[in-house]
Structures are given as C-alpha cells and as structure tokens.
Amino acid sequence: MYGLCGCCWALRPRYKRLVDNIFPEDPEDGLVKANMEKLTFFALSAPEKLDRIAAYLSERLTRDLNRHRYGYVCIAMEALEQLLLACHCQSINLLVESFLSTLRLLLEADKPHLHILATNSFVKFANIEEDTPSYHRSYDFFVSRFSEMCHSEHDDPDTQNKIRVSGIRGLQGVVRKTVDNELQVNIWEPRHMEQIVPALLVNLQQHTSNNSGSPAEQTEVCFRELLGRAAYGHINNAIRPVLMHLDSHSLWEGRGFAVQCFQIIMYSIQSQHSHLVIQQLLGHLDANSRSPASVRAGIVEVLSEAAVIEATGSVGPTVLEVFNTLLRQLRQSVDYQLTGYYDNAGKRKTTSSEEKTLQDAVIKTIGSFANTLPVYQRSEVMLFIMGKIPVPGIYPALGSPNAGFEGSRMIQVMLLKSLLQVSERYESSNLLTALPSSFLEPLLSFTLMEDPEIRLLVLSILTSLIDRRHNAARLSAITASAAFDVSSLELKEDRSSRQDNLFMRKHAQRLYRHVFLACKEESSGRSHYQQLFVLLAVLTVELANEEVLVDLIRLVLALQDLASSNQEPLTPSNRCGIHAVCGAALHVMSQLGPPPPLQQHVAQVIDSRRRDAPQLLPENIFCDTDSFKPPDDELKVDEELLFVQSKICEALTASSYSAHCERFSSPYTPQLTDEDRLAKRKSIGDVISLQMEMDPQSPETPQKPQTEQITFETLKNAIEDRGFVEEEERRKRLEVVERFQTAPFEEIAAHCGSRASLLQSKLDQVFDLIIRPPPSPSGQSPPRSTPLYEMKFPDLCVY
C-alpha cells in the first residue's frame, strides 16, 4: 500500500501534496504563494502535522541539494522560514530540529551562496522569541562553523567579505538565541569563547572600512552586543581570549589595535563590572613581567585608557593592589634598565630608552587611575606611594639588592613622579587631611637630598597639593617679569578657614625651615628657584592671614640675608637666584593685603635693581635665556638694592598687621633638626656615620653649655608639644588597664598591698606631725602622750 501511495499522487498524504504544490515547474518562478498560504493554513489548523511537514521539506531539500538543483533548495528554505514565522511559540519545537538539520547540510556544502543562505535563515530563526524551552538543542556546530566563516580566505575579495559578514551575523544570532536562556547551551563557556572572540577580533583587526556592510562594522556591533549581555561571572571568560589573541599575534606593541579593543570592551560592558577588566589586565601585566619592554608598555597604555573610561566608579575592591602592581612594574623596569636584560638568565637584552618609555607609561597610568578615585582614596594612595619610596634610614630600600645607590635614586625619582601625577589633580578643601604629618614629614625630608631632580619634584608636589585654586600655572607664566599684576590670579574671597589656620600653626615652621634650607643647596638651578617662588606665592595666596604673612616676610628677609652673607659657600648664581626669589615673592605679598607703603617700597627696590643690577631680577633668573649670564666673580649688592626691614615695619604700622610687627625684632633662624641631617644623607653608610656623630663626646672635649633664645615661636612650640605629653599620659593609662586585665590575681594583690603599706606609712608620718605638742618655754619636752588612734578602749566603752 505504501508503494502504491508513492506512485499514485492522489493517494499521498495531504500534507505532502500541499508541500509539493509550493514548488513550481521552473525554479526561477519562485515559491507559489497561493499554495504556500494553503500549506500555512493547514499547518496552523493541524499543528500535530508540523513535524511531518518539516521532515518532508527537509527531505526534498536534501534531494535537490544532492542533485545540485539550488533553485528548489532556496524555495524549500523560504517555505521553512515562513512556517517558522507563522507557527505559534508552543508548537515551534516541532519544526526546529528539522530546520536546524537542514541548515547544517547547507553549511557543510562547499558553495558560498548556500552558506550565506543558511546564515540568513538562522538569523531569522534567532530573532524569534520562544516561550517553551528546549533541553536537547545544541548550537556547538553553528558556533564552530560561523567562527570558521569569519576566517574565510576566499580568492574573490567581495565573496570573502560576504562570507565573513555572514559568519559574524551568524555568531550574533547564536548569542541572541542562547545568552538569555539558562536552559540552552552555555555560550560563555571557555571552549565557545575561545572560538567566538578570536573570530571577531580577526575581522576587527584586518578590516578598517567604515561602511555599514564591512566586516569591521558588523564585528564591532556583534562584539558590543556580546559584551553588553555578559553578566558578572562571564566577564573573565570573555576577556581572557582577547588577551590570548593579542599575545599570539604580537598586537601589544602596535598599541593602537589593543587600545581600540579595550575601548570597545569598556564602553560595552556594564559599568559595575568594569573593575574586572582592570584586574584581568593587571594580572596579565604581572604574567608578562619577563616580556619585552614594548609589550609591557602596550599593556600599561591599555590600562591607562581603560582607567580613563572607567572614571565613573571605583577601580574595584582592591584599590591599593592596583597601585602596588604598577609600582612593582616600575621597580622591575629599573632593575632591567640597570642590568640591561629583562630575564634572569641574562639572554634577552633591553635598552634604556625602551625601559624609560615603559616607566613614563606606568607613571601616566598611575595618574589616570588616581583621577578615577574619590578624594579620600587619593589620600590613601599618596600615603601608599610615599611608603614605597626608599628613604635611607626611614624606609627600606626597594628593588634588587644589586641595584645599589643608583637603583634607589632611580626608584625615588620614578615614585616621586608618580606621586606628582596623583597630586596634580588632587583637590581637597582641608589641608590637614591632604598633608597629614605621616605624609608631610617624609616628603619634606626629600627637599634636602643632594639630587636636584628629587628636590624639584618634591617642590612641585608640595605646590600642587597646596594650590587649590590652580594658580601655579599662572604664577609660572608671569615670573618673566618682576612687575606683574596679581589680578590675573584667582584669589580667595574670604578669610582663611579654621582648618587652614590649624594647618599653618602645626606645620608652618617646618615648611619655612625646609624652604630656607632648600635655598642653600648649591646644585639648585633656575627651575628650583622658580619653583621656590611659586611655592611661596601659593602659600601667600592660599593660606596667608596677617600672622602668616608677617612670618613669610621674615622668611624672605632671612633669605635675603643668606644671599648677602659671605659665610655661606654659595656661588654667584645661587645668590642671584635667592635675591630673585625674594624680590618676586615680596612683590606678590605686597599686593595681597598689606598697606600701599609696603608695595611702594618693594616697587622702588625692584626699579633700582632693574636699573643697576639686572642680574637680580626674576626675568633674568627664572627664564632660561642665553642673553643673561650670572657674574663669575663675587656678587656685591648695594644697600639700595635690598629690602629694608625697618621700612617694611614702618609700612605695616597703623594697619591690621601692626599687632604682629614685633615679630620682626627676632630674625628668622631655622633650627637644624636630626630629621634634616638624616635626610641629607644619601646612603646607608651615611646614616651609620650620622649615628657615630650623635654619640656622646669624649671627656677630653670641652662641651659648651647650649643656650636657646626664648622667642614667641619657642613658646608656641612648647604649647603645641602639650599634645605629646597628653599622648604619653594616655599610653600610661592604657598600660594600667591592660595590666589589670591580663595580670594574675596574685600579682595584682601584691601590687595593691605594697601601695597600701606605702600609704599607711605616709599617713603615720602625717598624724605624728599633727598630734606632736608644741615645745615648752623651759626647753624640756613634755612626756609623749599616747595618740588617740593608738589607745585601746574596752569593747563596751560608749562614746
């Protein structure tokens, strides 16, 4: 009977007849739409026949495909697509298996147009939303085949582009079909991501066309959609193949493509997951610590760009770990630069220029990361970096043991440059939190180092932290003239805040002392004196009140005396630089509140210098010009070229500054502390020699009694030292509490018993003095009566 039905068309099942009717005699005529509507109506009326309809369509398509009748193949695929779109979601699973098996046949063929046809059909299927999940459906073949199409190397460029675009669209369809359905195949598994991501990156790398049909355009759209759908646990699986692809194709060194990839990644993923990308990059940077400098520099540059994009939130829960990794790369780069090799075996050479390029990239990245953090975390980062800087005698030396002094110096310079990157954009309204003692003291110790580059970096860091109104750049620009107008600066409109006053009371003398001692360094150049002036001017603009301004003027007068004194071993260039700093600083101070007579006196001195001593003017000292050269012989400065203390005091009288004018009677004299002497050393051997200098002198050497002049500063410092005394008392109280909490009972009882016995003996002495009778006139002492508290009374005695 079955054979008879096959021969007699009228006896065939109705669904087969309806399927046969949709195929025309000539395939060029296309699908017979009227018969297709009948087939669709029948399928909707009898959904239990859908699987048979799909199986018969698939059978006809396979027969036509084997006979190379590609026109009928296209008609069969069109019919399957229309049935898919017309069927309800509940019954679509009856069609899907036959549909997917048909697509597999087309994708396994060797005809590009069939690949494109199958891909287009799959994309239409992927856009259908299904309510009924399918537990047995697999897309592994499609992931593999579409990824292979993305790597097509067809001889015809147009055909190659079409195949690649189809492969990209197919991968996009797989992602859409599977990513939101947890019951489907997990597309985020490493075995799938290792096929999908490289296939996308190859097209993103090789094609740069910007038209909408190019593989690059389609790749970027698909890549963004893939990353945008990634959940928290899928980010690592999506990023790891990107890193592997960049490694295997040596794309870090070009930097452009790597940066482009991670820009797409950072803009596509959800913002709360961006720190996972940063952590992946940091781990990859550590893994490539033995790679060439160009590779490490490329990874660091990508990190910098990623940090800029990720500026809306924190870089993750391990903020300090980010900076620790970057600082570790700096130390390793210094070691490689000193040894000339970037491996332990000494076989792979590196150059200083390559390592310096890497170091500059790391420093820039540290600044980029710091700019993404809130203010309180930037303070922690600055303290963290300061703790990593090797300071002889204070912090341990970093780097390899064989680096020596030069390695420590290079690390100091690199970390100070990193600190400068963080501080340049650090904005805090409270300097007590921006410059705590734990940060300020070690930072100031670097102002006395012999290395001029280190001193200049420290002065720049101090200036950037204090300069909250960003006047440093304006001050650096206007130092070309000693007669500039401060109206171009952004001045504070109100009086100094309470926090600023507390900061100056606590740290002003330390700042003044280090500015004074920094001016005495013989290795200082034009940039040092310019930065010293900018620091003094910023202090005046930001923190000066009447008392602070008077102290700053006293400091400037002390610097003028330093430059005029013959007892200091300063070169004529140093003396000219100090005089220029004094003139420029006083010119700024005189325009920020003091009465006009002070400004007139400063203007007269500057005019005299311009006429008789141009070597003392800022425009000749701060600016790097070849037209001016300091005198080679001893510098002589006349009295009319100097600022006179008496005239300054006279100018400040009868004003709000008159209450502080008595401070001019005691000239400013900085006290050299052990901290300054320690900071001056540059090696551990110098620290040992310092300890020998601090030992007690021999008895043969006569010691002169040290006398200290009692000044207002001494009394103020004594009051401030009260905090140390209170801290010592608090420590003793804590020791007592700890003893009573942890000591054995017998020890506590013995201790309290001894205290009670001592108290009883003291009371006996006091009572004895109280009850002792007065001496008699005859000189004979009366017999001693028994004290009342020693009398024995009967038990029944009633008082």
Short mmCIF file of N, CA, C and O in Angstrom, two decimals, residues 50-140:
data_model
loop_
_atom_site.label_atom_id
_atom_site.label_comp_id
_atom_site.label_asym_id
_atom_site.label_seq_id
_atom_site.Cartn_x
_atom_site.Cartn_y
_atom_site.Cartn_z
N LEU A 50 3.08 19.35 12.04
CA LEU A 50 4.21 20.22 11.74
C LEU A 50 5.50 19.44 11.58
O LEU A 50 6.32 19.73 10.70
N ASP A 51 5.73 18.47 12.47
CA ASP A 51 6.98 17.73 12.39
C ASP A 51 7.07 16.94 11.09
O ASP A 51 8.16 16.84 10.49
N ARG A 52 5.94 16.41 10.61
CA ARG A 52 5.96 15.67 9.35
C ARG A 52 6.19 16.61 8.18
O ARG A 52 6.90 16.28 7.23
N ILE A 53 5.54 17.79 8.23
CA ILE A 53 5.74 18.78 7.15
C ILE A 53 7.21 19.19 7.09
O ILE A 53 7.81 19.24 6.00
N ALA A 54 7.79 19.48 8.24
CA ALA A 54 9.18 19.90 8.26
C ALA A 54 10.10 18.79 7.79
O ALA A 54 11.07 19.02 7.05
N ALA A 55 9.82 17.56 8.21
CA ALA A 55 10.67 16.44 7.79
C ALA A 55 10.59 16.22 6.27
O ALA A 55 11.60 15.96 5.61
N TYR A 56 9.38 16.36 5.70
CA TYR A 56 9.25 16.17 4.25
C TYR A 56 9.94 17.32 3.49
O TYR A 56 10.58 17.09 2.46
N LEU A 57 9.80 18.55 3.97
CA LEU A 57 10.51 19.67 3.34
C LEU A 57 12.02 19.46 3.39
O LEU A 57 12.75 19.70 2.42
N SER A 58 12.49 18.97 4.54
CA SER A 58 13.92 18.72 4.67
C SER A 58 14.36 17.59 3.73
O SER A 58 15.45 17.65 3.14
N GLU A 59 13.48 16.60 3.57
CA GLU A 59 13.82 15.50 2.66
C GLU A 59 13.93 16.00 1.22
O GLU A 59 14.87 15.65 0.49
N ARG A 60 12.97 16.82 0.78
CA ARG A 60 13.02 17.37 -0.58
C ARG A 60 14.22 18.27 -0.76
O ARG A 60 14.87 18.25 -1.81
N LEU A 61 14.56 19.06 0.26
CA LEU A 61 15.71 19.96 0.14
C LEU A 61 17.00 19.14 0.01
O LEU A 61 17.89 19.48 -0.79
N THR A 62 17.10 18.06 0.76
CA THR A 62 18.31 17.24 0.69
C THR A 62 18.44 16.61 -0.69
O THR A 62 19.55 16.56 -1.27
N ARG A 63 17.30 16.13 -1.26
CA ARG A 63 17.34 15.52 -2.58
C ARG A 63 17.73 16.55 -3.64
O ARG A 63 18.58 16.27 -4.51
N ASP A 64 17.17 17.75 -3.55
CA ASP A 64 17.53 18.79 -4.51
C ASP A 64 18.98 19.24 -4.34
O ASP A 64 19.65 19.57 -5.32
N LEU A 65 19.45 19.25 -3.09
CA LEU A 65 20.84 19.66 -2.86
C LEU A 65 21.80 18.65 -3.46
O LEU A 65 22.81 19.02 -4.07
N ASN A 66 21.49 17.37 -3.34
CA ASN A 66 22.37 16.34 -3.91
C ASN A 66 22.35 16.37 -5.42
O ASN A 66 23.33 15.99 -6.07
N ARG A 67 21.23 16.83 -6.00
CA ARG A 67 21.12 16.92 -7.46
C ARG A 67 21.54 18.28 -7.98
O ARG A 67 21.36 18.56 -9.19
N HIS A 68 22.07 19.13 -7.08
CA HIS A 68 22.55 20.48 -7.45
C HIS A 68 21.44 21.34 -8.04
O HIS A 68 21.68 22.20 -8.90
N ARG A 69 20.23 21.12 -7.60
CA ARG A 69 19.09 21.95 -8.03
C ARG A 69 18.89 23.04 -6.97
O ARG A 69 18.00 22.99 -6.12
N TYR A 70 19.77 24.04 -7.02
CA TYR A 70 19.86 25.04 -5.95
C TYR A 70 18.66 25.99 -5.93
O TYR A 70 18.37 26.59 -4.90
N GLY A 71 17.96 26.11 -7.07
CA GLY A 71 16.77 26.95 -7.06
C GLY A 71 15.70 26.38 -6.15
O GLY A 71 15.05 27.12 -5.38
N TYR A 72 15.47 25.05 -6.25
CA TYR A 72 14.48 24.41 -5.38
C TYR A 72 14.96 24.41 -3.92
O TYR A 72 14.13 24.41 -3.00
N VAL A 73 16.29 24.38 -3.70
CA VAL A 73 16.81 24.45 -2.33
C VAL A 73 16.40 25.78 -1.70
O VAL A 73 15.96 25.85 -0.54
N CYS A 74 16.55 26.86 -2.46
CA CYS A 74 16.16 28.18 -1.92
C CYS A 74 14.66 28.25 -1.65
O CYS A 74 14.22 28.85 -0.66
N ILE A 75 13.85 27.60 -2.52
CA ILE A 75 12.40 27.62 -2.31
C ILE A 75 12.05 26.86 -1.04
O ILE A 75 11.20 27.29 -0.24
N ALA A 76 12.70 25.72 -0.82
CA ALA A 76 12.42 24.93 0.38
C ALA A 76 12.79 25.71 1.64
O ALA A 76 12.06 25.68 2.65
N MET A 77 13.91 26.41 1.61
CA MET A 77 14.32 27.19 2.78
C MET A 77 13.35 28.34 3.04
O MET A 77 13.03 28.65 4.19
N GLU A 78 12.86 28.94 1.96
CA GLU A 78 11.89 30.03 2.13
C GLU A 78 10.61 29.51 2.76
O GLU A 78 9.99 30.16 3.61
N ALA A 79 10.20 28.32 2.36
CA ALA A 79 8.99 27.74 2.94
C ALA A 79 9.17 27.42 4.42
O ALA A 79 8.27 27.68 5.24
N LEU A 80 10.34 26.87 4.77
CA LEU A 80 10.61 26.59 6.18
C LEU A 80 10.60 27.88 7.01
O LEU A 80 10.10 27.90 8.13
N GLU A 81 11.17 28.94 6.46
CA GLU A 81 11.21 30.21 7.18
C GLU A 81 9.80 30.74 7.42
O GLU A 81 9.47 31.21 8.52
N GLN A 82 8.94 30.65 6.40
CA GLN A 82 7.57 31.17 6.56
C GLN A 82 6.78 30.33 7.57
O GLN A 82 5.98 30.87 8.34
N LEU A 83 7.02 29.03 7.57
CA LEU A 83 6.35 28.20 8.56
C LEU A 83 6.83 28.54 9.98
O LEU A 83 6.03 28.58 10.92
N LEU A 84 8.12 28.80 10.13
CA LEU A 84 8.64 29.18 11.44
C LEU A 84 8.03 30.47 11.95
O LEU A 84 7.66 30.61 13.12
N LEU A 85 7.91 31.43 11.04
CA LEU A 85 7.38 32.72 11.44
C LEU A 85 5.88 32.66 11.71
O LEU A 85 5.35 33.46 12.50
N ALA A 86 5.19 31.73 11.05
CA ALA A 86 3.73 31.68 11.18
C ALA A 86 3.28 30.85 12.36
O ALA A 86 2.19 31.08 12.92
N CYS A 87 4.10 29.88 12.79
CA CYS A 87 3.68 28.98 13.86
C CYS A 87 3.72 29.67 15.21
O CYS A 87 4.51 30.60 15.45
N HIS A 88 2.88 29.18 16.10
CA HIS A 88 2.84 29.70 17.46
C HIS A 88 4.05 29.18 18.24
O HIS A 88 4.67 28.17 17.90
N CYS A 89 4.37 29.88 19.32
CA CYS A 89 5.57 29.54 20.09
C CYS A 89 5.46 28.14 20.70
O CYS A 89 6.47 27.46 20.86
N GLN A 90 4.23 27.70 21.04
CA GLN A 90 4.10 26.40 21.69
C GLN A 90 4.45 25.25 20.75
O GLN A 90 4.86 24.19 21.20
N SER A 91 4.25 25.45 19.46
CA SER A 91 4.45 24.35 18.51
C SER A 91 5.69 24.50 17.67
O SER A 91 5.92 23.71 16.76
N ILE A 92 6.52 25.49 17.96
CA ILE A 92 7.66 25.74 17.10
C ILE A 92 8.73 24.66 17.25
O ILE A 92 9.52 24.41 16.33
N ASN A 93 8.78 24.00 18.42
CA ASN A 93 9.79 22.96 18.62
C ASN A 93 9.62 21.80 17.65
O ASN A 93 10.58 21.06 17.39
N LEU A 94 8.39 21.60 17.11
CA LEU A 94 8.17 20.52 16.15
C LEU A 94 8.89 20.79 14.84
O LEU A 94 9.18 19.85 14.07
N LEU A 95 9.18 22.06 14.56
CA LEU A 95 9.85 22.43 13.31
C LEU A 95 11.35 22.59 13.46
O LEU A 95 12.10 22.43 12.50
N VAL A 96 11.80 22.95 14.66
CA VAL A 96 13.16 23.44 14.83
C VAL A 96 14.20 22.38 14.49
O VAL A 96 15.20 22.67 13.81
N GLU A 97 13.99 21.14 14.92
CA GLU A 97 15.01 20.13 14.70
C GLU A 97 15.24 19.88 13.22
O GLU A 97 16.40 19.81 12.76
N SER A 98 14.16 19.76 12.45
CA SER A 98 14.32 19.58 11.00
C SER A 98 14.94 20.83 10.38
O SER A 98 15.76 20.73 9.45
N PHE A 99 14.55 21.99 10.87
CA PHE A 99 15.10 23.24 10.34
C PHE A 99 16.61 23.32 10.59
O PHE A 99 17.39 23.64 9.67
N LEU A 100 17.05 23.01 11.81
CA LEU A 100 18.48 23.10 12.12
C LEU A 100 19.29 22.03 11.37
O LEU A 100 20.42 22.30 10.94
N SER A 101 18.72 20.84 11.22
CA SER A 101 19.45 19.82 10.45
C SER A 101 19.60 20.23 9.00
O SER A 101 20.63 19.95 8.36
N THR A 102 18.59 20.92 8.47
CA THR A 102 18.68 21.43 7.10
C THR A 102 19.77 22.49 7.00
O THR A 102 20.56 22.52 6.03
N LEU A 103 19.86 23.38 7.98
CA LEU A 103 20.91 24.39 7.97
C LEU A 103 22.29 23.75 8.05
O LEU A 103 23.24 24.25 7.42
N ARG A 104 22.43 22.68 8.80
CA ARG A 104 23.72 22.00 8.87
C ARG A 104 24.14 21.48 7.49
O ARG A 104 25.32 21.59 7.12
N LEU A 105 23.17 20.94 6.77
CA LEU A 105 23.50 20.45 5.42
C LEU A 105 23.99 21.59 4.52
O LEU A 105 24.96 21.43 3.77
N LEU A 106 23.32 22.73 4.59
CA LEU A 106 23.73 23.86 3.75
C LEU A 106 25.10 24.40 4.16
O LEU A 106 25.90 24.76 3.30
N LEU A 107 25.36 24.45 5.45
CA LEU A 107 26.65 24.98 5.91
C LEU A 107 27.80 24.02 5.62
O LEU A 107 28.96 24.45 5.51
N GLU A 108 27.49 22.71 5.49
CA GLU A 108 28.54 21.75 5.18
C GLU A 108 28.83 21.67 3.69
O GLU A 108 29.84 21.08 3.28
N ALA A 109 27.98 22.29 2.87
CA ALA A 109 28.23 22.32 1.43
C ALA A 109 29.42 23.24 1.14
O ALA A 109 29.86 24.04 1.96
N ASP A 110 29.91 23.12 -0.09
CA ASP A 110 31.09 23.90 -0.47
C ASP A 110 30.73 25.11 -1.33
O ASP A 110 31.57 25.62 -2.08
N LYS A 111 29.49 25.54 -1.26
CA LYS A 111 29.04 26.68 -2.05
C LYS A 111 28.86 27.90 -1.14
O LYS A 111 28.07 27.85 -0.20
N PRO A 112 29.57 29.01 -1.40
CA PRO A 112 29.43 30.18 -0.53
C PRO A 112 28.01 30.73 -0.48
O PRO A 112 27.57 31.20 0.57
N HIS A 113 27.29 30.68 -1.62
CA HIS A 113 25.95 31.26 -1.58
C HIS A 113 25.01 30.44 -0.70
O HIS A 113 24.05 30.97 -0.13
N LEU A 114 25.28 29.13 -0.56
CA LEU A 114 24.47 28.32 0.35
C LEU A 114 24.81 28.65 1.81
O LEU A 114 23.92 28.64 2.67
N HIS A 115 26.07 28.96 2.07
CA HIS A 115 26.45 29.38 3.43
C HIS A 115 25.72 30.67 3.81
O HIS A 115 25.22 30.81 4.93
N ILE A 116 25.68 31.58 2.86
CA ILE A 116 25.01 32.86 3.13
C ILE A 116 23.51 32.64 3.31
O ILE A 116 22.87 33.24 4.18
N LEU A 117 22.94 31.74 2.49
CA LEU A 117 21.52 31.44 2.61
C LEU A 117 21.20 30.83 3.97
O LEU A 117 20.23 31.23 4.63
N ALA A 118 22.02 29.89 4.42
CA ALA A 118 21.78 29.24 5.71
C ALA A 118 21.94 30.25 6.85
O ALA A 118 21.18 30.23 7.82
N THR A 119 22.92 31.14 6.72
CA THR A 119 23.13 32.13 7.78
C THR A 119 21.95 33.07 7.88
O THR A 119 21.49 33.39 9.00
N ASN A 120 21.44 33.53 6.77
CA ASN A 120 20.28 34.44 6.79
C ASN A 120 19.08 33.76 7.44
O ASN A 120 18.33 34.38 8.21
N SER A 121 18.88 32.47 7.13
CA SER A 121 17.76 31.75 7.74
C SER A 121 17.95 31.59 9.23
O SER A 121 17.01 31.71 10.02
N PHE A 122 19.18 31.31 9.64
CA PHE A 122 19.45 31.15 11.07
C PHE A 122 19.22 32.46 11.82
O PHE A 122 18.72 32.47 12.95
N VAL A 123 19.61 33.59 11.22
CA VAL A 123 19.41 34.89 11.86
C VAL A 123 17.92 35.15 12.06
O VAL A 123 17.48 35.65 13.10
N LYS A 124 17.09 34.81 11.05
CA LYS A 124 15.64 34.99 11.20
C LYS A 124 15.11 34.10 12.32
O LYS A 124 14.24 34.51 13.10
N PHE A 125 15.62 32.87 12.39
CA PHE A 125 15.20 31.97 13.47
C PHE A 125 15.64 32.49 14.83
O PHE A 125 14.90 32.38 15.82
N ALA A 126 16.83 33.10 14.89
CA ALA A 126 17.34 33.59 16.18
C ALA A 126 16.52 34.76 16.70
O ALA A 126 16.46 34.99 17.93
N ASN A 127 15.88 35.50 15.81
CA ASN A 127 15.08 36.65 16.25
C ASN A 127 13.70 36.25 16.75
O ASN A 127 12.95 37.11 17.23
N ILE A 128 13.33 34.98 16.65
CA ILE A 128 12.03 34.50 17.14
C ILE A 128 12.13 34.24 18.63
O ILE A 128 13.03 33.53 19.08
N GLU A 129 11.25 34.82 19.40
CA GLU A 129 11.23 34.60 20.84
C GLU A 129 10.43 33.35 21.16
O GLU A 129 9.27 33.22 20.74
N GLU A 130 11.03 32.44 21.89
CA GLU A 130 10.40 31.18 22.25
C GLU A 130 10.01 31.21 23.72
O GLU A 130 10.79 31.61 24.57
N ASP A 131 8.80 30.73 24.00
CA ASP A 131 8.33 30.62 25.38
C ASP A 131 8.62 29.24 25.97
O ASP A 131 8.78 29.08 27.17
N THR A 132 8.67 28.23 25.09
CA THR A 132 8.89 26.86 25.55
C THR A 132 10.36 26.51 25.40
O THR A 132 10.89 26.54 24.27
N PRO A 133 11.04 26.21 26.49
CA PRO A 133 12.47 25.90 26.36
C PRO A 133 12.69 24.53 25.74
O PRO A 133 11.83 23.64 25.79
N SER A 134 13.86 24.37 25.15
CA SER A 134 14.25 23.10 24.56
C SER A 134 15.52 22.63 25.25
O SER A 134 16.54 23.32 25.25
N TYR A 135 15.45 21.43 25.85
CA TYR A 135 16.57 20.95 26.65
C TYR A 135 17.61 20.19 25.83
O TYR A 135 18.71 19.98 26.30
N HIS A 136 17.25 19.76 24.67
CA HIS A 136 18.14 18.89 23.90
C HIS A 136 18.74 19.58 22.69
O HIS A 136 19.40 18.96 21.89
N ARG A 137 18.51 20.87 22.55
CA ARG A 137 19.00 21.58 21.37
C ARG A 137 20.46 22.00 21.58
O ARG A 137 20.81 22.49 22.65
N SER A 138 21.27 21.85 20.57
CA SER A 138 22.70 22.17 20.67
C SER A 138 23.09 23.09 19.52
O SER A 138 22.64 22.91 18.38
N TYR A 139 23.93 24.07 19.85
CA TYR A 139 24.41 25.02 18.85
C TYR A 139 25.93 24.94 18.68
O TYR A 139 26.53 25.87 18.11
N ASP A 140 26.56 23.88 19.15
CA ASP A 140 28.01 23.77 19.05
C ASP A 140 28.48 23.80 17.60
O ASP A 140 29.48 24.45 17.26
#
